Short mmCIF file of C-alpha atoms in Angstrom, two decimals:
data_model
loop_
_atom_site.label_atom_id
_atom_site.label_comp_id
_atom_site.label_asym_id
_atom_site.label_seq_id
_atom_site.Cartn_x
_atom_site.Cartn_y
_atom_site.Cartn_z
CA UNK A 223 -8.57 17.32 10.13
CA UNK A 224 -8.01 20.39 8.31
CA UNK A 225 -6.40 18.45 5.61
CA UNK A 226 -8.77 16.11 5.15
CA UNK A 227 -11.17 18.97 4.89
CA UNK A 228 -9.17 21.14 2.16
CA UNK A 229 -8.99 18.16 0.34
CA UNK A 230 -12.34 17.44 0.21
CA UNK A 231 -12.94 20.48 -1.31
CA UNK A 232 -10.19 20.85 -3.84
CA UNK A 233 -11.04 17.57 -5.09
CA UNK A 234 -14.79 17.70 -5.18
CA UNK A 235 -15.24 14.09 -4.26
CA UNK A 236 -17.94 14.75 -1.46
CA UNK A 237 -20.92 17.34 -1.09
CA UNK A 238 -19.48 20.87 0.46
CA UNK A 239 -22.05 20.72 3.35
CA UNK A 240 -20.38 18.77 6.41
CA UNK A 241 -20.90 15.07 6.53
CA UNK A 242 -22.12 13.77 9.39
CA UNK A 243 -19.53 12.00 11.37
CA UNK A 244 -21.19 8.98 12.32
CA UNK A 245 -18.46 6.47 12.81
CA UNK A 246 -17.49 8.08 15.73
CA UNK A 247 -21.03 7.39 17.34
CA UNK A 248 -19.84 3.46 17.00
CA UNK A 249 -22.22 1.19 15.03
CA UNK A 250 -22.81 3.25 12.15
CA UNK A 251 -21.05 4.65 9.49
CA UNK A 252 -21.49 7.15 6.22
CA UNK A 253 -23.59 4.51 3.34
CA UNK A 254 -21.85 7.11 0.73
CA UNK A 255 -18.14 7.21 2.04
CA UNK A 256 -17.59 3.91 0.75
CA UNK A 257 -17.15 2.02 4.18
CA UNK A 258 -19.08 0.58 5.93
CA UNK A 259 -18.11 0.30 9.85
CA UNK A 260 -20.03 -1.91 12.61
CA UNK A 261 -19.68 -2.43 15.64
CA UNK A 262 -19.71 -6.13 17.24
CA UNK A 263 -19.14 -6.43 20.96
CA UNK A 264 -16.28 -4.46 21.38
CA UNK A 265 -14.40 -5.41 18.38
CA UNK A 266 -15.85 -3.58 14.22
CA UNK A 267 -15.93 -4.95 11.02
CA UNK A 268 -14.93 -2.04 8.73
CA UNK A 269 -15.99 -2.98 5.00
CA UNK A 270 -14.45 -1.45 1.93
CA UNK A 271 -17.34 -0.92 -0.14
CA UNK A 272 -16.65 0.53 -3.66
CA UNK A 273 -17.14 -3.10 -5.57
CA UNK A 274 -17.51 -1.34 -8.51
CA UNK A 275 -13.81 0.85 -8.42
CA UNK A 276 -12.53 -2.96 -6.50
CA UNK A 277 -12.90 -1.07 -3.45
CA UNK A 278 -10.01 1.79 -4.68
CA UNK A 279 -9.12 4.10 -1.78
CA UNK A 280 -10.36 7.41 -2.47
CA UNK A 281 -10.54 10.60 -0.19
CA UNK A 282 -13.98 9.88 1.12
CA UNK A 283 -12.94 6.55 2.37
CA UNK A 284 -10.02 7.98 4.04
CA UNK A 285 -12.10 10.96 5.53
CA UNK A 286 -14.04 8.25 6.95
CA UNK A 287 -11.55 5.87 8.40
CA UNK A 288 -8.80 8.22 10.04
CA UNK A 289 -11.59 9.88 12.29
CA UNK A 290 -12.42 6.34 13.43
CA UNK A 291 -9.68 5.42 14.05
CA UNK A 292 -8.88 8.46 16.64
CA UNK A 293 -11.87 7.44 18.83
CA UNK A 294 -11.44 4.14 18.87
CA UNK A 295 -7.74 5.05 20.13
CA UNK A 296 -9.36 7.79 22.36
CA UNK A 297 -12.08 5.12 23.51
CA UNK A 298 -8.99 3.27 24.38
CA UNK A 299 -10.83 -0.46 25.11
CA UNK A 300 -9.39 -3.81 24.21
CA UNK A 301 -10.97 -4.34 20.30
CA UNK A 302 -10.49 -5.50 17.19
CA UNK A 303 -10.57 -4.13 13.89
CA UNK A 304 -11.59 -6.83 10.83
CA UNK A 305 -11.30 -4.80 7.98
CA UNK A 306 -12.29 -6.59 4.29
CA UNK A 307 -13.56 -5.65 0.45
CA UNK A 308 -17.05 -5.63 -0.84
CA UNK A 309 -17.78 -7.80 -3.88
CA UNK A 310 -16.01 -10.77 -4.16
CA UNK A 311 -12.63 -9.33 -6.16
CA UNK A 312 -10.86 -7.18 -4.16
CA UNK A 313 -9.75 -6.01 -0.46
CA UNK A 314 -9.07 -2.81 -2.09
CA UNK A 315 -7.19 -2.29 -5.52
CA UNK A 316 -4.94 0.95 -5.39
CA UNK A 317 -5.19 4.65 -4.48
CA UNK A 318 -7.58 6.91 -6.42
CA UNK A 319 -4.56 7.83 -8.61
CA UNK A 320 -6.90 9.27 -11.76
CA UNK A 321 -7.94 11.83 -9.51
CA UNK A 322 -4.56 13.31 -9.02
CA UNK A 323 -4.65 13.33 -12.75
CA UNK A 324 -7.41 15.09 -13.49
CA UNK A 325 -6.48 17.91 -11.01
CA UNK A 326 -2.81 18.44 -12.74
CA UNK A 327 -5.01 18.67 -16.11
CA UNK A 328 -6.90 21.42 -14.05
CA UNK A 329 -3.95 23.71 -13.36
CA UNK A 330 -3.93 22.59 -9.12
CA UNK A 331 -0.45 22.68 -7.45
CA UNK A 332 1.94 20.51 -6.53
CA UNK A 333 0.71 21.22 -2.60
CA UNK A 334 -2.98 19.97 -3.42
CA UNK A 335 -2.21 17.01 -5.10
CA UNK A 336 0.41 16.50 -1.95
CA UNK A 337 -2.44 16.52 0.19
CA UNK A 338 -3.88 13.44 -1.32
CA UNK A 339 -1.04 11.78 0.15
CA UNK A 340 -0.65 13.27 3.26
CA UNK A 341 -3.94 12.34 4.47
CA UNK A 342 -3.34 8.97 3.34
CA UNK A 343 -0.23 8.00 4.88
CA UNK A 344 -1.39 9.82 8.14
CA UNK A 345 -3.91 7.16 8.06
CA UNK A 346 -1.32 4.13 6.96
CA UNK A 347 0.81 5.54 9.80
CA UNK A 348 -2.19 5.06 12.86
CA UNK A 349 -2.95 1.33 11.56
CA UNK A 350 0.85 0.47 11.84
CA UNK A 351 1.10 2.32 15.83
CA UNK A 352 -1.92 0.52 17.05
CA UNK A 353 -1.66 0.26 20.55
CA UNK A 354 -1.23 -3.98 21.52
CA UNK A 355 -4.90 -3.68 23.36
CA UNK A 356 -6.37 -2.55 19.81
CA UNK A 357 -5.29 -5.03 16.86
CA UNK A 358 -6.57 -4.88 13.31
CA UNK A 359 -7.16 -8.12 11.11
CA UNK A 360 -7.10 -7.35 7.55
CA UNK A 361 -8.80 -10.36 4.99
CA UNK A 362 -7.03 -10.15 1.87
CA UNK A 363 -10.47 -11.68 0.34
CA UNK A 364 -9.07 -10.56 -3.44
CA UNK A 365 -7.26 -7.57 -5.34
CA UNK A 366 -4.54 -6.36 -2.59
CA UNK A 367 -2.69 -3.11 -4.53
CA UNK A 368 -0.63 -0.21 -3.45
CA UNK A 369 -3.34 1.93 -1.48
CA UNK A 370 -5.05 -1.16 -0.33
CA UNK A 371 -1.46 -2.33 1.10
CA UNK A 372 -1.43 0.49 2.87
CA UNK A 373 -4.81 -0.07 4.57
CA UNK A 374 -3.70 -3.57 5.34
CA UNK A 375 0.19 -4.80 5.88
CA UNK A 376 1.47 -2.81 8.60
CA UNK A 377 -1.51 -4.36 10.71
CA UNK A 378 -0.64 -6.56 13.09
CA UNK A 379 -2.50 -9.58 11.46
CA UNK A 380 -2.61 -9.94 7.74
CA UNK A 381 -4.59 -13.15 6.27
CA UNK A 382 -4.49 -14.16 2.92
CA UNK A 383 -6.38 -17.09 0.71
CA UNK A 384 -6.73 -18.54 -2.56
CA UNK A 385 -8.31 -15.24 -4.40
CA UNK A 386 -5.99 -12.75 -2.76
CA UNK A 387 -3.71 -11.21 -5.53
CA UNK A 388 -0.97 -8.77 -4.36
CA UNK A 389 1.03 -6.31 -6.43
CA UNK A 390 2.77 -2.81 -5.84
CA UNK A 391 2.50 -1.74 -9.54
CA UNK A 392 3.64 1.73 -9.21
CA UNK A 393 6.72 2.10 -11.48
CA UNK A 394 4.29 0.94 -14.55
CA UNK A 395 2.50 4.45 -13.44
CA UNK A 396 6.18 6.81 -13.38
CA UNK A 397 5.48 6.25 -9.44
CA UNK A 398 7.44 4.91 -6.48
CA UNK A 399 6.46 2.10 -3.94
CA UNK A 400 4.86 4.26 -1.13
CA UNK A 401 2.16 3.67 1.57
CA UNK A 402 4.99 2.58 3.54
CA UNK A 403 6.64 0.15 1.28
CA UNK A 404 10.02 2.22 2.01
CA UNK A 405 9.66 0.20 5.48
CA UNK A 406 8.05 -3.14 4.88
CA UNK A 407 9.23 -4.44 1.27
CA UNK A 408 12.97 -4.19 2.77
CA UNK A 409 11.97 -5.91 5.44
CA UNK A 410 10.40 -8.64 4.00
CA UNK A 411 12.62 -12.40 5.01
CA UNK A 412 13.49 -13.66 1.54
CA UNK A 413 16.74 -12.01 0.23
CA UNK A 414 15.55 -9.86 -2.78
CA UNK A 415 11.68 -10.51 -3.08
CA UNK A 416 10.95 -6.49 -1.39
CA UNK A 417 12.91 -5.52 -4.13
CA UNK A 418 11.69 -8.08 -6.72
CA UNK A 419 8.25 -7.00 -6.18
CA UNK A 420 8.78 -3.00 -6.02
CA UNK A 421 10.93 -3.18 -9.78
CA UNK A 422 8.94 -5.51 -11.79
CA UNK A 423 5.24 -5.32 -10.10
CA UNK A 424 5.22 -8.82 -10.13
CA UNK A 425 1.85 -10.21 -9.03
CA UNK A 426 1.70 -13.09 -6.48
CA UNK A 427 -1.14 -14.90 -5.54
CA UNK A 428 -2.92 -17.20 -2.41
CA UNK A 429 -0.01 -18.77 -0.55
CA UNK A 430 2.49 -17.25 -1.97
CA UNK A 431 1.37 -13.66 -0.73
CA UNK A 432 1.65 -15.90 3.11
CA UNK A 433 5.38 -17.33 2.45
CA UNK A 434 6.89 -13.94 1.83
CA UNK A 435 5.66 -12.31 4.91
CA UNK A 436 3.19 -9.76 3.46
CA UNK A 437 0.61 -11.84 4.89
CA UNK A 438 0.98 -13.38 8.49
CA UNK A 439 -1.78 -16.11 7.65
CA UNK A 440 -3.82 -18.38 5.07
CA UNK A 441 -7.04 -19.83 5.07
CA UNK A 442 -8.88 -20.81 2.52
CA UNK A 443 -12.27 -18.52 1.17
CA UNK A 444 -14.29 -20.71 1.75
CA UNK A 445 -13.91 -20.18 5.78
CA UNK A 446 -13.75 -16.47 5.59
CA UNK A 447 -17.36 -15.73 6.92
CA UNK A 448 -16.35 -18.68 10.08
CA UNK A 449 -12.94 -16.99 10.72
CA UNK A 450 -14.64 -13.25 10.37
CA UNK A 451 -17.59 -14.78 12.99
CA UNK A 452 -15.19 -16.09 14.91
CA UNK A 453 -12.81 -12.90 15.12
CA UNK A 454 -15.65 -11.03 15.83
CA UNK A 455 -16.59 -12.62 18.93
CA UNK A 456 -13.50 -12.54 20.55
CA UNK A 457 -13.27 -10.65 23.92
CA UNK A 458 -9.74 -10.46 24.10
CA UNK A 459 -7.23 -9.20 21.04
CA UNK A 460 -4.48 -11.44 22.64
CA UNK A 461 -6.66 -14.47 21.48
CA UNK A 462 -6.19 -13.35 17.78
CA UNK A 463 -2.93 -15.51 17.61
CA UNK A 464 -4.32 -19.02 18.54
CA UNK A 465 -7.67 -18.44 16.13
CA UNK A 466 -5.64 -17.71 13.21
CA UNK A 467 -3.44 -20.69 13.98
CA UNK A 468 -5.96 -23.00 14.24
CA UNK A 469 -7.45 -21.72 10.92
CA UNK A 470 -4.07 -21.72 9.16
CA UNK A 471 -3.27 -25.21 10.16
CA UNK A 472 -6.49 -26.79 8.46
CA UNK A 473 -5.89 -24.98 5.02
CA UNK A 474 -4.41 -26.19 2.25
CA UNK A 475 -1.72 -24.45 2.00
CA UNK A 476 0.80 -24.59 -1.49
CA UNK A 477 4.09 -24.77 -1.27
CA UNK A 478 5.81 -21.16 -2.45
CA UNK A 479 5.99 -21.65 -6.09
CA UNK A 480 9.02 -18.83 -6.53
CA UNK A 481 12.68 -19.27 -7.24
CA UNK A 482 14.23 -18.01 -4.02
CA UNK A 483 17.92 -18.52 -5.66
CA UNK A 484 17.00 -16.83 -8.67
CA UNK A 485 15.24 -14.00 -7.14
CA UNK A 486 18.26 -13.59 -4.61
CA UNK A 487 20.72 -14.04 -7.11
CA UNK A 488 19.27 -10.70 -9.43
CA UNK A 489 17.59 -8.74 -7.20
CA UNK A 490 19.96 -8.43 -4.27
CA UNK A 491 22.48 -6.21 -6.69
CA UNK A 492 23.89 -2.85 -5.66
CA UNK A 493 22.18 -0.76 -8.93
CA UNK A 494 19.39 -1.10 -11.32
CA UNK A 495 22.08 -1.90 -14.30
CA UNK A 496 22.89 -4.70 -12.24
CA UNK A 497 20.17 -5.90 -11.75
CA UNK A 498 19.69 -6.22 -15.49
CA UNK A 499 22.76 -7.26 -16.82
CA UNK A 500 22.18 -10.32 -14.30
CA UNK A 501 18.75 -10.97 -15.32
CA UNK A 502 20.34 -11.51 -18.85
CA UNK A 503 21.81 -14.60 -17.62
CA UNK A 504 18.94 -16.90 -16.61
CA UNK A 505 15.25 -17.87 -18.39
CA UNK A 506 13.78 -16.79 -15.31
CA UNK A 507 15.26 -13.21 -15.21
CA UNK A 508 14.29 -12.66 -18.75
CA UNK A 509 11.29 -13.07 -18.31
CA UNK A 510 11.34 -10.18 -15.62
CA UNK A 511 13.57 -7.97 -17.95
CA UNK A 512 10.05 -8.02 -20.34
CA UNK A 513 8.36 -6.75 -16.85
CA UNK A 514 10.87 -3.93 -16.02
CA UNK A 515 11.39 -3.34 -20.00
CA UNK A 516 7.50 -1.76 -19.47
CA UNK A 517 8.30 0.48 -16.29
CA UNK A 518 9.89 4.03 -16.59
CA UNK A 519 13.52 4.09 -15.89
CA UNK A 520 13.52 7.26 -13.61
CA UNK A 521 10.74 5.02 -11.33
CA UNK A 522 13.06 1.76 -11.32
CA UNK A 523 16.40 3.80 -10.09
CA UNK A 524 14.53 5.83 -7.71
CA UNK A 525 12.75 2.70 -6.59
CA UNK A 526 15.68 0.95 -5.59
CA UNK A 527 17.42 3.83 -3.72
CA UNK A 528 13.96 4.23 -2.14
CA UNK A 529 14.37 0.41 -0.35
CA UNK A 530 18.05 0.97 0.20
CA UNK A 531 17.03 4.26 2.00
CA UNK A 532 14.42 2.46 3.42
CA UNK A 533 16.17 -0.05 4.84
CA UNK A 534 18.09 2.18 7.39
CA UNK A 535 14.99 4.69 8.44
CA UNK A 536 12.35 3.87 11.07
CA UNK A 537 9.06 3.13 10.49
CA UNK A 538 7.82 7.36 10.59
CA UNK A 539 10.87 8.61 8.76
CA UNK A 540 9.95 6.25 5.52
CA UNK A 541 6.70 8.48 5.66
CA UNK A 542 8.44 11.22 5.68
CA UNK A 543 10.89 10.36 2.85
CA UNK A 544 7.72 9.15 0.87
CA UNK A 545 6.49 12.49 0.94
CA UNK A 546 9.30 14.26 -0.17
CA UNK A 547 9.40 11.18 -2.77
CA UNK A 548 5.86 12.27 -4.01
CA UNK A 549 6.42 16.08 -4.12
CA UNK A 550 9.02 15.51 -6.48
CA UNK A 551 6.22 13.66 -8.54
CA UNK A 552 3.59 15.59 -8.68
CA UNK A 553 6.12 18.09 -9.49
CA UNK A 554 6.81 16.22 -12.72
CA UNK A 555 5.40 14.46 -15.09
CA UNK A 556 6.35 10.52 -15.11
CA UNK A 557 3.71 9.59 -13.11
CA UNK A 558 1.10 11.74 -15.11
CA UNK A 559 2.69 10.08 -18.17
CA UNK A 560 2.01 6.82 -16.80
CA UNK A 561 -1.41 7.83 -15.33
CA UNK A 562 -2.32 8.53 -18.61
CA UNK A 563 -1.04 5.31 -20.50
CA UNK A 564 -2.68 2.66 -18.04
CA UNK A 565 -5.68 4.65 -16.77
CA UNK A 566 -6.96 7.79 -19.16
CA UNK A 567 -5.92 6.73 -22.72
CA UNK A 568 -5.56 2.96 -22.31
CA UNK A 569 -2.82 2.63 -24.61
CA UNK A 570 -0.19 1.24 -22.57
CA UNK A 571 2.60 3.03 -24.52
CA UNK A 572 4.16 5.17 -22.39
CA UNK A 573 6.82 7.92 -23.21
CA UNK A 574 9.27 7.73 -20.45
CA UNK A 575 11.33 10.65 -19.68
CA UNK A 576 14.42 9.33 -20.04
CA UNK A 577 13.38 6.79 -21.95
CA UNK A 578 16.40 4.75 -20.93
CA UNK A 579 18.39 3.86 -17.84
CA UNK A 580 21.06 5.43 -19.26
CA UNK A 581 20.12 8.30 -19.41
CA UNK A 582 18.80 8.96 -15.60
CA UNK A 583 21.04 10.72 -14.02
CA UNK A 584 22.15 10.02 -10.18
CA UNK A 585 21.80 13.54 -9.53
CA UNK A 586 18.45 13.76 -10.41
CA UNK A 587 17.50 10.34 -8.46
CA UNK A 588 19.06 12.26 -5.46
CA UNK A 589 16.26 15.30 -5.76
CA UNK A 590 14.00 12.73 -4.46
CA UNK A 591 16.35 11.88 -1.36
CA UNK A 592 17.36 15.16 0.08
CA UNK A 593 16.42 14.87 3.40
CA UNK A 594 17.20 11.39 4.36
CA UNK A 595 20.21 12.44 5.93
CA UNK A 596 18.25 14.93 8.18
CA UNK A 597 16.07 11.61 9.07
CA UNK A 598 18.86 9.58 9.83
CA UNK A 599 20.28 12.09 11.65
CA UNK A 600 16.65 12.92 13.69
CA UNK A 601 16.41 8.94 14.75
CA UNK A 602 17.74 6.75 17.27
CA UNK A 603 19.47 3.55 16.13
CA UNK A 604 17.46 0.88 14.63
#
């Protein structure tokens, strides 16, 4: 809690007198945290509710939600945990990434922007440890981005539907795949689409975001309010299965509309060069060469070593190695670079430093890595 606390105050986000912690008295929640939490039986309905920012996870929200979270695990009762966006667009569209900005600009250390993340993946790091008796059903109902993947995919239950849009778009911001994605985009069943996705920031959408694994479910929006009812008035989380089966089996579900061969084919490769120099050869992997032609180089090699890293730690030693990962960030200046050209200026024209592949050097990708040995030293097999 301390944390949470410092950064509340470093970042200014939230009045300096102490809010009230009313999630914890189950029910009720803070109207200007943006979530909302209710409580339904035994089981809550946590809503994301900054429509305006699509629901963007920001250090109020968090300061909310981890403290929940703890006393529903200290409560320790059979429940569920719905959680959804506000609005209509999006489950929740990113991290509060301007922020960080804004405090660089103001002279703060590397340490307080570090907090930031901290606090965020301690959170990302209780939803993915739920205990079986307490499962969390996230609906995708829209925009589904790095901080909102977070919040959602290492749930146990993940359902996604015509509007829900997913995209880890970090290395167009100088930034790496975090939130966990060290562990779950390597993971992922079809050969190359983890790292497919974390390279280009390709967007998929509805049924697609089901095939690849990233969501466990589909129905279409226009049952979201019956399947949210119906989740809500379940006694028992070990029910959760059967519901969303019976839901999934009367969508309409579309076929996956990627090409598996291609995708496994370029994006299985050893390096980023590869990776390339393959795309090169195809129509298809052109047109992905125009998508990683935008991202910084430094991002894309450290990126990949990121999911080969990933591949090999457990699901708490990606966290850790995503910290270290975003030290060495904040301690530069891509990401502020990128910040900058998607989010503060709006011009979209980056100066990468490198500006080419070429020119990152393997020694500085490994600055970002110099612990994973310690970590896969630390673990037991996996």
């Amino acid at each position: 809690m301390q944390g949470l606390k410092r950064l509340r105050h470093i970042m200014n986000h939230v009045s300096s007198k102490e809010q009230v912690r009313r999630c914890s008295a189950v029910g009720v929640s803070n109207p200007e945290s943006g979530v909302r939490i209710e409580k339904v039986n035994n089981n809550y309905l946590i809503t994301l509710s900054r429509p305006k920012a699509l629901n963007a996870l920001n250090a109020s929200m968090i300061e909310e939600l981890t403290p929940f979270y703890k006393s529903v695990l200290k409560q320790n009762n059979p429940s569920i945990i719905i959680m959804r966006g506000e609005g209509g667009k999006a489950f929740c569209a990113g991290g509060d990434v301007r922020s960080l900005y804004d405090m660089k600009q103001e002279g703060r250390s590397v340490e307080d922007l570090l907090e930031f993340f901290k606090i965020e993946y301690e959170l990302n790091q209780i939803i993915g440890t739920l205990p079986n008796h307490i499962q969390q059903v996230s609906l995708l109902n829209g925009i589904t981005m790095g901080g909102g993947v977070g919040l959602s995919v290492h749930g146990s239950y993940r359902v996604a539907m015509e509007n829900t849009m997913f995209a880890m778009p970090e290395t167009a911001l100088g930034f790496f795949c975090d939130v966990g994605g060290s562990y779950f985009l390597p993971r992922l069943p079809l050969p190359g689409v983890g790292m497919w996705l974390a390279l280009s920031g390709a967007r998929l959408k509805g049924a697609d975001i089901y095939h690849t694994g990233i969501a466990t479910h589909y129905t279409n929006l226009e049952k979201l309010e019956e399947l949210q009812s119906h989740l809500l008035s379940l006694e028992d989380p070990r029910s959760i299965p059967a519901l969303l089966q019976d839901f999934l089996i009367a969508s309409n579900v579309q076929p996956w509309a990627q090409p598996s061969d291609l995708i496994e084919r370029h994006f299985t490769l050893s390096n980023v060069e590869d990776i390339v120099k393959s795309c090169e050869e195809t129509e298809w992997g052109q047109a992905q060469l125009k998508l990683l032609s935008r991202m910084s180089p430094t991002a894309l090699k450290v990126v990949h070593r990121q999911l080969v890293e990933g591949a090999r730690l457990n699901f708490a030693n990606c966290f850790r190695m995503e910290i270290d990962m975003a030290r060495e960030f904040m301690a530069g200046s891509e990401f502020f670079e990128g910040v900058r050209s998607v989010l503060v200026d709006k011009d979209r024209n980056p100066q990468w430093s490198p500006s080419t592949l070429a020119n990152v050097e393997n020694e500085a990708v490994d600055q970002y890595f110099t612990n994973v040995k310690k970590y896969l030293k630390d673990q037991a097999p996996i």
